[in-house]
Short mmCIF file of C-alpha atoms in Angstrom, two decimals:
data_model
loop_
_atom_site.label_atom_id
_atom_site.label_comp_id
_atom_site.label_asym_id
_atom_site.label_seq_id
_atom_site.Cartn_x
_atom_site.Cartn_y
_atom_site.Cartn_z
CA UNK Q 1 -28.09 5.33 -1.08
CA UNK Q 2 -26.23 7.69 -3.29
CA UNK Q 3 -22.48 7.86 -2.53
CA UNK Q 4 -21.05 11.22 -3.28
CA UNK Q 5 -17.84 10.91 -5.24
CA UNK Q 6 -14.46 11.96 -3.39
CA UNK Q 7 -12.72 15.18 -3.42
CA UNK Q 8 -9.21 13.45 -3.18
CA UNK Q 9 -9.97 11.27 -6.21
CA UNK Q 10 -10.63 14.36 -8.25
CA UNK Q 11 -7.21 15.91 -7.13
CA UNK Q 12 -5.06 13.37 -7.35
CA UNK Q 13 -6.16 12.10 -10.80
CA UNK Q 14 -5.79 15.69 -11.37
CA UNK Q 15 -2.05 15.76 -10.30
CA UNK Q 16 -1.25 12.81 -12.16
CA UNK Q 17 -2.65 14.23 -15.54
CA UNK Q 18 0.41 16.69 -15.54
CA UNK Q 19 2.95 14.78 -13.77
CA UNK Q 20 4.13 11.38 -13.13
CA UNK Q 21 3.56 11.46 -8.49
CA UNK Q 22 5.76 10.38 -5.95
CA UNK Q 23 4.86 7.91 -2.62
CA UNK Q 24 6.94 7.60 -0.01
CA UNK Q 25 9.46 5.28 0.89
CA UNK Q 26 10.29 1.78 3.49
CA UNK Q 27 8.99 2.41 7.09
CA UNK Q 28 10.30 -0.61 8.51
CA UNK Q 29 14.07 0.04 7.70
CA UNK Q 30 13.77 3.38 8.42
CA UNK Q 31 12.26 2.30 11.76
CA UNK Q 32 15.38 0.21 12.15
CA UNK Q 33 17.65 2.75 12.00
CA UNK Q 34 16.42 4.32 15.50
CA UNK Q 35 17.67 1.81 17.19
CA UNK Q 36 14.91 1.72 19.59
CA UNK Q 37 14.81 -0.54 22.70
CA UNK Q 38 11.43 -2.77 23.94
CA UNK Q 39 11.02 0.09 26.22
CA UNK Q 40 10.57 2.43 23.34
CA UNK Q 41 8.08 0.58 21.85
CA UNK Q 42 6.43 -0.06 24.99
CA UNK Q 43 6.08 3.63 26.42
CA UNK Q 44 3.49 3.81 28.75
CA UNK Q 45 0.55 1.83 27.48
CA UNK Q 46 1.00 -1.17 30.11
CA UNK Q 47 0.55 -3.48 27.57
CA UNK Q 48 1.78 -7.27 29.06
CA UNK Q 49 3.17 -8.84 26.09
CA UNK Q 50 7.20 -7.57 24.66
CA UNK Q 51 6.52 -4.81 21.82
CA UNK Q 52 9.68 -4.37 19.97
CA UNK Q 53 9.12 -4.33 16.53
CA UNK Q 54 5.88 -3.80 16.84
CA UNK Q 55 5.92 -0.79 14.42
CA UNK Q 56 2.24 0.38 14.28
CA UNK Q 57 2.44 0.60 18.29
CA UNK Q 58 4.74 3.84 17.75
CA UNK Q 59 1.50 6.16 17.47
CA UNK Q 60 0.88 6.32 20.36
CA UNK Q 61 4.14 5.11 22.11
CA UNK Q 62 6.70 7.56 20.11
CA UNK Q 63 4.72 9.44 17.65
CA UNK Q 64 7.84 11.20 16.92
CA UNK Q 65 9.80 8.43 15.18
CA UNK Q 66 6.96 7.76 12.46
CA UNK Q 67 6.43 11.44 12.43
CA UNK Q 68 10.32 12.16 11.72
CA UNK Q 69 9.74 9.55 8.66
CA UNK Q 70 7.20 11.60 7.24
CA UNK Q 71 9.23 14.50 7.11
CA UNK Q 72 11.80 12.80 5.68
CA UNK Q 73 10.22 11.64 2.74
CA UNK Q 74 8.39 14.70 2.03
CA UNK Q 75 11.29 16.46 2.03
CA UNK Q 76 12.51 14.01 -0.56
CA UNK Q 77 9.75 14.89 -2.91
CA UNK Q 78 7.18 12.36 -1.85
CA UNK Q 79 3.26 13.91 -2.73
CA UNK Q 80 1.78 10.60 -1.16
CA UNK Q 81 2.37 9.70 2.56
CA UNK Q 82 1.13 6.30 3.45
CA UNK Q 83 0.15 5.20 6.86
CA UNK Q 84 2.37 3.86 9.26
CA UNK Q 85 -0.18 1.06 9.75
CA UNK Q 86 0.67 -1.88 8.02
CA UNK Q 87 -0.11 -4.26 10.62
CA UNK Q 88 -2.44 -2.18 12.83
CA UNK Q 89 -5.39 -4.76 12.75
CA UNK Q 90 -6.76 -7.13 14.91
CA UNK Q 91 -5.52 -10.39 13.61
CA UNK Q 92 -1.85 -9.04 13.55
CA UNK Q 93 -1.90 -6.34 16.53
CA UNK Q 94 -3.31 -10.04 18.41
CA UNK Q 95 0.31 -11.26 18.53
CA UNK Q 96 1.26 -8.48 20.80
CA UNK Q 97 -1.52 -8.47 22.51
CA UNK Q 98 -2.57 -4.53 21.36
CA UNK Q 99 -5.79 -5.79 19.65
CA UNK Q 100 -7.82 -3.23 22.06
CA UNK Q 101 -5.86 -0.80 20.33
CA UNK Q 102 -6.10 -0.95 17.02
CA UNK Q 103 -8.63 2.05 16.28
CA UNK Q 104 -6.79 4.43 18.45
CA UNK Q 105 -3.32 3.19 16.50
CA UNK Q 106 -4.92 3.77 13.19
CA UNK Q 107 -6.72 6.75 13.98
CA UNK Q 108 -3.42 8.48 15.49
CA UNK Q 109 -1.18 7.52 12.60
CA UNK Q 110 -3.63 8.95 10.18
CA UNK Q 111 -4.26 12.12 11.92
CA UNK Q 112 -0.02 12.88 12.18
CA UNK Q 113 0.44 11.53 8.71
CA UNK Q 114 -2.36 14.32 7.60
CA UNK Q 115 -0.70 17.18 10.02
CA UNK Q 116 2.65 16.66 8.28
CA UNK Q 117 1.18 16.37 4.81
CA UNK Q 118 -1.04 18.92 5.62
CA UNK Q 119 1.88 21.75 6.89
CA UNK Q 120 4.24 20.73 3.60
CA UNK Q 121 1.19 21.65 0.83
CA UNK Q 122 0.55 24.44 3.24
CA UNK Q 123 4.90 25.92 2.68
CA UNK Q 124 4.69 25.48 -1.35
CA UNK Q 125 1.02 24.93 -2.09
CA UNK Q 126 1.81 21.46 -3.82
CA UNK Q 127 -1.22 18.73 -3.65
CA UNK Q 128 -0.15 16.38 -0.32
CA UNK Q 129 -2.35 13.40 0.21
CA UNK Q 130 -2.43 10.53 2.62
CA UNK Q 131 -3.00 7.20 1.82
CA UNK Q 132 -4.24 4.78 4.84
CA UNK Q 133 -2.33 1.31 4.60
CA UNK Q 134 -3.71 -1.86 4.78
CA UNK Q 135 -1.56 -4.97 4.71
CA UNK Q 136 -2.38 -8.41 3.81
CA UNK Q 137 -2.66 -9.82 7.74
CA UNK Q 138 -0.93 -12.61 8.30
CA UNK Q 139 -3.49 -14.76 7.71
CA UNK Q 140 -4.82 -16.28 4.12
CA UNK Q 141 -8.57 -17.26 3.02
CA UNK Q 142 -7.49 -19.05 -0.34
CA UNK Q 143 -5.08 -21.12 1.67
CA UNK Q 144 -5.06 -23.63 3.92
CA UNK Q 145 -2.06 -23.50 7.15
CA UNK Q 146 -3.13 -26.80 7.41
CA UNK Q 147 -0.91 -29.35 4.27
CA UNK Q 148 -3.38 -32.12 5.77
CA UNK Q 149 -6.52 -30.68 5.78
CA UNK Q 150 -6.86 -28.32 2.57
CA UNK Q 151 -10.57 -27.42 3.70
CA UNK Q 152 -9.17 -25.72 6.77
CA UNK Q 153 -9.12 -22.01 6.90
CA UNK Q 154 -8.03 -19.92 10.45
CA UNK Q 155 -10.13 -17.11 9.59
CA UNK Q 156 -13.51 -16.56 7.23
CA UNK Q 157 -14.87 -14.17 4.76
CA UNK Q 158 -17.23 -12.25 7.22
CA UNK Q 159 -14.10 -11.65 10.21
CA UNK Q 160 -11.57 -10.56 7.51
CA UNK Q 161 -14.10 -7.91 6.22
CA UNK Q 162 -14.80 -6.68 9.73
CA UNK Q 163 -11.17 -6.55 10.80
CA UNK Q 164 -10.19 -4.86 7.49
CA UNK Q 165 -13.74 -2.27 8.06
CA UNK Q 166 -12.55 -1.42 11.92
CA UNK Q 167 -8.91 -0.16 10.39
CA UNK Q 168 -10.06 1.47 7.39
CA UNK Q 169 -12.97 3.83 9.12
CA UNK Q 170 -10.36 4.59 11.87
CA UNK Q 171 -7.82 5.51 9.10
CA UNK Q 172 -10.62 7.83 6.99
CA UNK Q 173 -11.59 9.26 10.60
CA UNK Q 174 -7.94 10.73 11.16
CA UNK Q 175 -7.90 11.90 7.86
CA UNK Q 176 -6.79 9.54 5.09
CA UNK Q 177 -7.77 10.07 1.67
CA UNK Q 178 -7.46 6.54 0.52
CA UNK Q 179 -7.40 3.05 1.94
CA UNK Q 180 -4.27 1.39 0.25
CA UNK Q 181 -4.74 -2.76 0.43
CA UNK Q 182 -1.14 -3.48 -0.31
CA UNK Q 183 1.66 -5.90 -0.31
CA UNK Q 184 -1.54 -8.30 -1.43
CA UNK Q 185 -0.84 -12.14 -1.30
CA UNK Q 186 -3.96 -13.46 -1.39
CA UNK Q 187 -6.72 -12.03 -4.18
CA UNK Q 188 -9.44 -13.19 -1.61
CA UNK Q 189 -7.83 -11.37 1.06
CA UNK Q 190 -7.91 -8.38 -1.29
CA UNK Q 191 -11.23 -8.50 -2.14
CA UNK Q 192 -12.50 -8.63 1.46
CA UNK Q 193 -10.52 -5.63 2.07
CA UNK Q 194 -12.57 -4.12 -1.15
CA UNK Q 195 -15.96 -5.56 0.52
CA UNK Q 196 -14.96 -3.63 4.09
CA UNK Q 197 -14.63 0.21 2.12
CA UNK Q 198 -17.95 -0.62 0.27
CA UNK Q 199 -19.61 -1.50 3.92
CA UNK Q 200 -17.73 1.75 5.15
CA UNK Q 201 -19.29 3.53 2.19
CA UNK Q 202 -22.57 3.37 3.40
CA UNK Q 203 -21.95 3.78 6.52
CA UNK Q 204 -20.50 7.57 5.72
CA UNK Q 205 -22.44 8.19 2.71
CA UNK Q 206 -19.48 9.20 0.68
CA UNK Q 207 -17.22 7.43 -1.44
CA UNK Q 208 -13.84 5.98 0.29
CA UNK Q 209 -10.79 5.48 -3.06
CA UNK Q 210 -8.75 2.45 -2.93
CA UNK Q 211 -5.34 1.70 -4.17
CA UNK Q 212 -4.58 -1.57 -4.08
CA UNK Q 213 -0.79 -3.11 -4.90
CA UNK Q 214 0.17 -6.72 -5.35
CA UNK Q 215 2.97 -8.52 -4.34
CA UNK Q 216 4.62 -11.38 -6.10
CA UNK Q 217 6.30 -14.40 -4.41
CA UNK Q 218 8.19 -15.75 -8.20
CA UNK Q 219 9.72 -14.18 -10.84
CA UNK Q 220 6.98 -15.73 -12.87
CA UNK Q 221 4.25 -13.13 -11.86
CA UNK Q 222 2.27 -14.86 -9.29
CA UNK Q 223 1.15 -14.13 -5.86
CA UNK Q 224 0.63 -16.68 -3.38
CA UNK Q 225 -2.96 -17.00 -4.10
CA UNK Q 226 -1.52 -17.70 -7.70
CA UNK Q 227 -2.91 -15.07 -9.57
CA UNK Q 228 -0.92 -13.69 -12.56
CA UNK Q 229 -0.84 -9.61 -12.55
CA UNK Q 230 -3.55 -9.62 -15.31
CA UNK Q 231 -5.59 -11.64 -13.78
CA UNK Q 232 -5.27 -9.67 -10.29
CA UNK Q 233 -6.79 -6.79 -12.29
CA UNK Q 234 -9.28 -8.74 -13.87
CA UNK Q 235 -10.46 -9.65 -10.36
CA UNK Q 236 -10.68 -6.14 -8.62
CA UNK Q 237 -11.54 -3.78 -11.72
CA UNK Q 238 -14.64 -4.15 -10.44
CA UNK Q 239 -14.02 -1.71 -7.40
CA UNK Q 240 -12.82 1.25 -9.62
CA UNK Q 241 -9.60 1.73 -7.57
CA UNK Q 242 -7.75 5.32 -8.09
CA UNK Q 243 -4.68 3.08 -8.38
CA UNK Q 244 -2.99 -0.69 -9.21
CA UNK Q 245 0.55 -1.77 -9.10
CA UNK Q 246 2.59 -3.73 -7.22
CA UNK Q 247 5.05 -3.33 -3.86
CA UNK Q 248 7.70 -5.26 -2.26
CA UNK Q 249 9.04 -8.97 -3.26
CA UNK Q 250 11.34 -7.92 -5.61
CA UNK Q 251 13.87 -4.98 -7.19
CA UNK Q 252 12.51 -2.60 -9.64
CA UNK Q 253 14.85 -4.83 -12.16
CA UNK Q 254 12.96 -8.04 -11.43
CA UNK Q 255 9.66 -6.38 -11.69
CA UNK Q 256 10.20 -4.75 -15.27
CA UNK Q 257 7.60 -7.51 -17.39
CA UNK Q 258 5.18 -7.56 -14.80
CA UNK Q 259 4.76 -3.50 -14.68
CA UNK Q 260 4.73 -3.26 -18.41
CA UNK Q 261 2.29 -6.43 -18.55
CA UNK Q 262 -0.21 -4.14 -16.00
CA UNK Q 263 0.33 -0.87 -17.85
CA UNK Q 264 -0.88 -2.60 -21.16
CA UNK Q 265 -4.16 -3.54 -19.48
CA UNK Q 266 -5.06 -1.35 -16.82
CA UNK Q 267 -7.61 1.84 -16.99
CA UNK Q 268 -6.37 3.24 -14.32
CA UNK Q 269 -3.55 4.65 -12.39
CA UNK Q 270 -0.11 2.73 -11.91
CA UNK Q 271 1.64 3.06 -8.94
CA UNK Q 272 4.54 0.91 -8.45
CA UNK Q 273 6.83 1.02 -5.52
CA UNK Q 274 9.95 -2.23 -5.55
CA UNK Q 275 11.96 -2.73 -2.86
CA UNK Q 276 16.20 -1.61 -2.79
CA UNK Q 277 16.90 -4.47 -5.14
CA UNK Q 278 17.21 -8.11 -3.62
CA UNK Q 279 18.46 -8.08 -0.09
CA UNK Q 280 21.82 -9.88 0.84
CA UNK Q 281 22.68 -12.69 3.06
CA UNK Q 282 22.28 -10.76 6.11
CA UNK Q 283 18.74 -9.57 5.08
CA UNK Q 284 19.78 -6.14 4.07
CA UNK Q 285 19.53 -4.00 1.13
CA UNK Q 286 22.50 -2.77 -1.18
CA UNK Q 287 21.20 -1.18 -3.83
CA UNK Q 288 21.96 2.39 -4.18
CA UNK Q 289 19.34 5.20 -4.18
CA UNK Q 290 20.73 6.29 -8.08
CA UNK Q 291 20.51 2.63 -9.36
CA UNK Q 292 17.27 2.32 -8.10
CA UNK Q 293 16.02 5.79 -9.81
CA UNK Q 294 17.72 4.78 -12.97
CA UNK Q 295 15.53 1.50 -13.19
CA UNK Q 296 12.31 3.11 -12.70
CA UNK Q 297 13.07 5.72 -14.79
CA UNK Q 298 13.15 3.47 -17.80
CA UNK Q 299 9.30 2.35 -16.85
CA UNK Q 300 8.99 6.29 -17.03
CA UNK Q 301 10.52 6.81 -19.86
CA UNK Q 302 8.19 3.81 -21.65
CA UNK Q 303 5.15 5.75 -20.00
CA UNK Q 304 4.46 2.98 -17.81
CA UNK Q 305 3.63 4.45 -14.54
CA UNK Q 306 1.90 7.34 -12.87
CA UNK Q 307 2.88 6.90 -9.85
CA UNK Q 308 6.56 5.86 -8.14
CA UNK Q 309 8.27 5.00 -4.32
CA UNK Q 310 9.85 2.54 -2.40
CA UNK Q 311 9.31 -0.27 -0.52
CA UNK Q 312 11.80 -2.49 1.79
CA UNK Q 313 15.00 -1.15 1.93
CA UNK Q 314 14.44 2.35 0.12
CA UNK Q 315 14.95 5.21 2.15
CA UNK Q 316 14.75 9.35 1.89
CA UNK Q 317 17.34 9.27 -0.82
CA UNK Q 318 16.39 6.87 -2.58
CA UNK Q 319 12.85 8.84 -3.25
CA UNK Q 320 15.10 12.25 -3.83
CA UNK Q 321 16.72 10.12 -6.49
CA UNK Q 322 13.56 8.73 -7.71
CA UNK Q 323 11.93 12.12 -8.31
CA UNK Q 324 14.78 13.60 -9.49
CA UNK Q 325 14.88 11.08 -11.96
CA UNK Q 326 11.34 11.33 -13.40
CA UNK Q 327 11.21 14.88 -13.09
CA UNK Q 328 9.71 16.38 -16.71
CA UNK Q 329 8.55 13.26 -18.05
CA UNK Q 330 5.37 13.08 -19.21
CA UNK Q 331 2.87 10.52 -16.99
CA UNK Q 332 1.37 7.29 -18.57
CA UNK Q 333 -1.58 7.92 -20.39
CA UNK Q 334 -4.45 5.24 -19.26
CA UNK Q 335 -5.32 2.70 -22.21
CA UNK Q 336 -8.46 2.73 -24.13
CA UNK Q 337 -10.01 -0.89 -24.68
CA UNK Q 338 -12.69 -1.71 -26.48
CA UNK Q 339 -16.26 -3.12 -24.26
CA UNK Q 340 -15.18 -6.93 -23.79
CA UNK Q 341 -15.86 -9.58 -21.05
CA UNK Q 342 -12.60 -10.21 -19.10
CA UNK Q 343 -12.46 -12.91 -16.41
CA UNK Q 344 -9.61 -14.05 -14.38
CA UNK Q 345 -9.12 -17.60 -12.66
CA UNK Q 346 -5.30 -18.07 -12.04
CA UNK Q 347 -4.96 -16.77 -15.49
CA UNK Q 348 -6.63 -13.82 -17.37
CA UNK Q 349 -9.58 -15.02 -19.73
CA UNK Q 350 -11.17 -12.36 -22.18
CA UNK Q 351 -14.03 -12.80 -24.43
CA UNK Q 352 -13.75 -10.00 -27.07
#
């Protein structure tokens, strides 16, 4: 079957050619500051297990709290709106006992994300896309829960492709213009994420962009899997994603070598979005919306990146600052390499 290429690829590589992009900001913090009570979460859906902080539920419980975040952030600057869907699958929406609900969750959240990105292009004619986000689970297939029996694995390769395939169609179905596998732990987790928008693929006949963003657990550049950033990219070149980079774990200061280590290698976008700096002993974050600007700027400056938010921690202002502080530079040109075999176990491994 032919796939036929994506529209929203086209623009937003388009949009980056002239200017370095903006994604949005935290949605858990932000969440936070409602204040909202188990009720809240709750609403009406007669669900029998306690729902507070149970984010994704907000859809369809209080659509007007994620839908207040959007606004925010757009108003900030943002051109990307990602999902308010991190955990909206089956494996994690299992734990409050919303499983049954995990396509309408997704397929609301993508449909008011697109509404609101939709009505700010439509005021000032600037690009607005929506990216549909996919976390990691809470579940591994490289690792075993299990320090006595490393064989063991809770889930396999075949269920983690169908749960990730059931979130991502409902996302594209309500309007999302790319599935973004982020905050990725595990590469093999990744990768079945990748195998679940080829499967959707076929199924629509058209071509389905992923971003896909890393997250490290040591200031060494590893994920939990292990895999250095180079060697991440080594492993999912292969699906031609519209963007790579890396969320969460750490402040934009701790993430400096590992962006410019990415940058140097990768042939396609970079989009990099750290949390407020480190958080402090009671869990929250410090770091002001200007400091934070003023360290990704410098990756800006260095033509580094393409495209730049927040994660844990960050909030409107601290993507106002962010854009303000990029505004006029030029975006990172992609690298030209010459043809060579590149392979990645833990480590990178190219045969020139």
């Amino acid at each position: 079957m032919t796939i036929t290429s994506s529209a929203a690829r086209t623009a937003l590589l388009e949009q980056a050619s002239k200017r370095i992009l903006i994604t949005d900001g935290a949605f858990g913090t932000e969440i936070q500051n409602w204040k909202l009570t188990e009720a809240d979460y709750a609403g009406n859906l007669g669900l029998s297990r306690d729902q507070k902080g149970n984010n994704d539920i907000l859809a369809l419980s209080a659509p007007h709290v994620p839908e207040s975040i959007h606004r925010a952030y757009f108003a900030a600057g943002a051109d990307i709106a990602e999902t308010n869907t991190f955990s909206a699958n089956r494996i994690s929406q299992a734990d409050y006992g919303a499983e049954h609900l995990v396509r309408e969750i997704n397929l609301q959240s993508a449909k008011l994300a697109r509404r609101v990105a939709d009505e700010f292009q439509a005021d000032d004619g600037r690009p607005r896309f929506v990216a549909g986000a996919i976390g990691p689970t809470n579940k591994t297939l490289s690792l075993s829960p299990d320090v006595n029996d490393p064989g063991f694995r809770e889930i396999d390769w075949d269920f983690l492709v169908e749960v990730y395939r059931e979130q991502a169609e409902a996302l594209v179905e309500g309007g999302a213009d790319f599935i973004l596998v982020e905050t990725v732990f595990d590469t093999l987790n990744a990768k079945a994420a990748i195998m679940a928008v080829r499967v959707l693929e076929q199924q629509l006949g058209r071509e389905v962009p992923i971003m896909l963003s890393m997250t490290l657990t040591d200031l060494s550049g590893r994920n939990l899997s292990g895999h250095t950033v180079e060697a991440f990219w080594y492993a999912v070149r292969h699906s031609r994603p519209v963007t790579i980079g890396l969320n969460c774990s750490f402040g934009a200061a701790q993430l400096r070598p590992h962006v410019r280590a990415l940058s140097q290698i990768a042939d396609t976008l970079i989009m990099v979005y750290p949390n407020a700096g480190l958080p402090n002993e009671l869990g929250a974050y410090d770091e002001m919306p200007e400091t934070t600007a003023g360290l990704v700027h410098e990756w800006a400056e260095h033509g580094q990146v393409n495209v730049l938010g927040g994660c844990c921690g960050s909030t409107p202002e601290h993507i106002a600052a962010i854009a303000r502080s990029v505004r006029g530079l030029p975006p990172r040109v992609l690298p030209q390499h010459q043809t060579a075999t590149a392979l990645a176990g833990l480590e990178p491994f190219v045969m020139a």
